[in-house]
CSV table of N, CA and C in Angstrom, one decimal:
chain,number,residue,atom,x,y,z
C,1,UNK,N,8.4,-2.6,-1.9
C,1,UNK,CA,8.6,-4.0,-1.7
C,1,UNK,C,8.9,-4.3,-0.2
C,2,UNK,N,9.7,-3.4,0.4
C,2,UNK,CA,10.1,-3.6,1.8
C,2,UNK,C,8.9,-3.5,2.7
C,3,UNK,N,8.0,-2.6,2.5
C,3,UNK,CA,6.9,-2.4,3.3
C,3,UNK,C,5.9,-3.6,3.2
C,4,UNK,N,5.8,-4.0,1.9
C,4,UNK,CA,4.9,-5.2,1.7
C,4,UNK,C,5.4,-6.4,2.4
C,5,UNK,N,6.7,-6.7,2.3
C,5,UNK,CA,7.2,-7.9,2.9
C,5,UNK,C,7.1,-7.8,4.5
C,6,UNK,N,7.2,-6.6,5.0
C,6,UNK,CA,7.2,-6.4,6.5
C,6,UNK,C,5.7,-6.3,7.0
C,7,UNK,N,4.7,-6.2,6.1
C,7,UNK,CA,3.3,-6.1,6.5
C,7,UNK,C,3.1,-4.8,7.2
C,8,UNK,N,3.8,-3.7,6.8
C,8,UNK,CA,3.6,-2.4,7.5
C,8,UNK,C,2.6,-1.5,6.9
C,9,UNK,N,2.3,-0.4,7.5
C,9,UNK,CA,1.5,0.7,7.0
C,9,UNK,C,2.4,1.8,6.6
C,10,UNK,N,2.0,2.5,5.5
C,10,UNK,CA,2.7,3.7,5.1
C,10,UNK,C,1.7,4.7,4.7
C,11,UNK,N,2.1,6.0,4.8
C,11,UNK,CA,1.2,7.1,4.4
C,11,UNK,C,1.9,7.8,3.2
C,12,UNK,N,1.2,8.1,2.2
C,12,UNK,CA,1.7,8.9,1.0
C,12,UNK,C,0.7,9.9,0.6
C,13,UNK,N,1.3,10.9,-0.2
C,13,UNK,CA,0.4,11.9,-0.8
C,13,UNK,C,0.6,11.7,-2.3
C,14,UNK,N,-0.4,11.5,-3.1
C,14,UNK,CA,-0.4,11.3,-4.5
C,14,UNK,C,-1.4,12.2,-5.2
C,15,UNK,N,-1.0,13.1,-6.1
C,15,UNK,CA,-1.9,14.0,-6.8
C,15,UNK,C,-2.8,14.7,-5.8
C,16,UNK,N,-2.3,15.2,-4.7
C,16,UNK,CA,-3.0,16.0,-3.7
C,16,UNK,C,-3.9,15.2,-2.8
C,17,UNK,N,-3.9,13.8,-2.9
C,17,UNK,CA,-4.7,13.0,-2.1
C,17,UNK,C,-3.8,12.3,-1.1
C,18,UNK,N,-4.3,12.1,0.2
C,18,UNK,CA,-3.6,11.4,1.2
C,18,UNK,C,-4.1,10.0,1.3
C,19,UNK,N,-3.1,9.0,1.2
C,19,UNK,CA,-3.5,7.6,1.3
C,19,UNK,C,-2.7,6.9,2.4
C,20,UNK,N,-3.3,5.9,2.9
C,20,UNK,CA,-2.6,4.9,3.8
C,20,UNK,C,-2.7,3.6,3.1
C,21,UNK,N,-1.5,2.9,3.0
C,21,UNK,CA,-1.4,1.6,2.5
C,21,UNK,C,-1.1,0.6,3.6
C,22,UNK,N,-2.0,-0.3,3.9
C,22,UNK,CA,-1.9,-1.2,5.0
C,22,UNK,C,-1.6,-2.6,4.3
C,23,UNK,N,-0.4,-3.0,4.4
C,23,UNK,CA,0.0,-4.2,3.7
C,23,UNK,C,-0.3,-5.5,4.6
C,24,UNK,N,-0.6,-5.3,5.8
C,24,UNK,CA,-1.1,-6.5,6.6
C,24,UNK,C,-2.5,-6.8,6.2
C,25,UNK,N,-3.3,-5.8,6.0
C,25,UNK,CA,-4.7,-6.0,5.6
C,25,UNK,C,-4.9,-6.0,4.1
C,26,UNK,N,-3.8,-5.6,3.4
C,26,UNK,CA,-3.9,-5.5,1.9
C,26,UNK,C,-5.0,-4.5,1.5
C,27,UNK,N,-5.0,-3.3,2.1
C,27,UNK,CA,-5.9,-2.3,1.8
C,27,UNK,C,-5.3,-0.9,1.5
C,28,UNK,N,-5.9,-0.2,0.6
C,28,UNK,CA,-5.5,1.2,0.4
C,28,UNK,C,-6.7,2.1,0.9
C,29,UNK,N,-6.4,3.1,1.7
C,29,UNK,CA,-7.4,3.9,2.2
C,29,UNK,C,-7.1,5.4,1.9
C,30,UNK,N,-8.1,6.1,1.3
C,30,UNK,CA,-8.0,7.5,1.0
C,30,UNK,C,-8.4,8.2,2.3
C,31,UNK,N,-7.4,8.9,2.9
C,31,UNK,CA,-7.6,9.5,4.2
C,31,UNK,C,-8.5,10.7,4.2
C,32,UNK,N,-8.7,11.3,3.0
C,32,UNK,CA,-9.7,12.4,2.9
C,32,UNK,C,-11.1,12.0,2.7
C,33,UNK,N,-11.3,10.9,1.9
C,33,UNK,CA,-12.7,10.5,1.6
C,33,UNK,C,-13.1,9.3,2.5
C,34,UNK,N,-12.1,8.5,3.0
C,34,UNK,CA,-12.4,7.3,3.7
C,34,UNK,C,-12.6,6.1,2.9
C,35,UNK,N,-12.6,6.2,1.6
C,35,UNK,CA,-12.8,5.1,0.6
C,35,UNK,C,-11.6,4.1,0.8
C,36,UNK,N,-12.0,2.8,0.9
C,36,UNK,CA,-11.0,1.7,1.1
C,36,UNK,C,-11.1,0.8,-0.1
C,37,UNK,N,-9.9,0.4,-0.6
C,37,UNK,CA,-9.8,-0.5,-1.7
C,37,UNK,C,-8.9,-1.6,-1.3
C,38,UNK,N,-9.2,-2.8,-1.9
C,38,UNK,CA,-8.2,-3.9,-1.7
C,38,UNK,C,-7.1,-3.7,-2.7
C,39,UNK,N,-5.9,-4.1,-2.2
C,39,UNK,CA,-4.7,-4.1,-3.1
C,39,UNK,C,-4.2,-5.5,-3.3
C,40,UNK,N,-3.5,-5.7,-4.4
C,40,UNK,CA,-2.9,-7.0,-4.7
C,40,UNK,C,-1.4,-7.0,-4.3
C,41,UNK,N,-0.9,-8.2,-4.0
C,41,UNK,CA,0.5,-8.3,-3.8
C,41,UNK,C,1.2,-8.2,-5.1
C,42,UNK,N,2.5,-7.6,-5.1
C,42,UNK,CA,3.2,-7.5,-6.3
C,42,UNK,C,3.6,-8.9,-6.8
C,43,UNK,N,3.8,-9.0,-8.1
C,43,UNK,CA,4.2,-10.3,-8.7
C,43,UNK,C,5.5,-10.7,-8.1
C,44,UNK,N,5.7,-12.0,-7.9
C,44,UNK,CA,6.9,-12.6,-7.3
C,44,UNK,C,8.2,-12.0,-7.9
C,45,UNK,N,8.2,-11.9,-9.3
C,45,UNK,CA,9.4,-11.4,-9.9
C,45,UNK,C,9.7,-9.9,-9.5
C,46,UNK,N,8.7,-9.2,-9.1
C,46,UNK,CA,8.9,-7.8,-8.7
C,46,UNK,C,9.5,-7.7,-7.3
C,47,UNK,N,9.5,-8.8,-6.5
C,47,UNK,CA,10.0,-8.9,-5.2
C,47,UNK,C,11.5,-9.2,-5.1
C,48,UNK,N,12.0,-9.7,-6.2
C,48,UNK,CA,13.4,-10.1,-6.2
C,48,UNK,C,14.3,-8.9,-6.0
C,49,UNK,N,15.3,-9.0,-5.1
C,49,UNK,CA,16.3,-7.9,-5.0
C,49,UNK,C,17.5,-8.3,-5.7
C,50,UNK,N,17.9,-7.4,-6.6
C,50,UNK,CA,19.1,-7.6,-7.5
C,50,UNK,C,20.3,-7.1,-6.8
């Protein structure tokens, strides 16, 4: 949530694949294959900090 709100980029490894999430462009990029997908914003209820 924090990265989404700030519009930042993060890099993660999931199931052996390296990904970049660009929240300013709302894209997910597989760094090994180069495939890019659009991502959706979280539901507003998911952004509430309790």
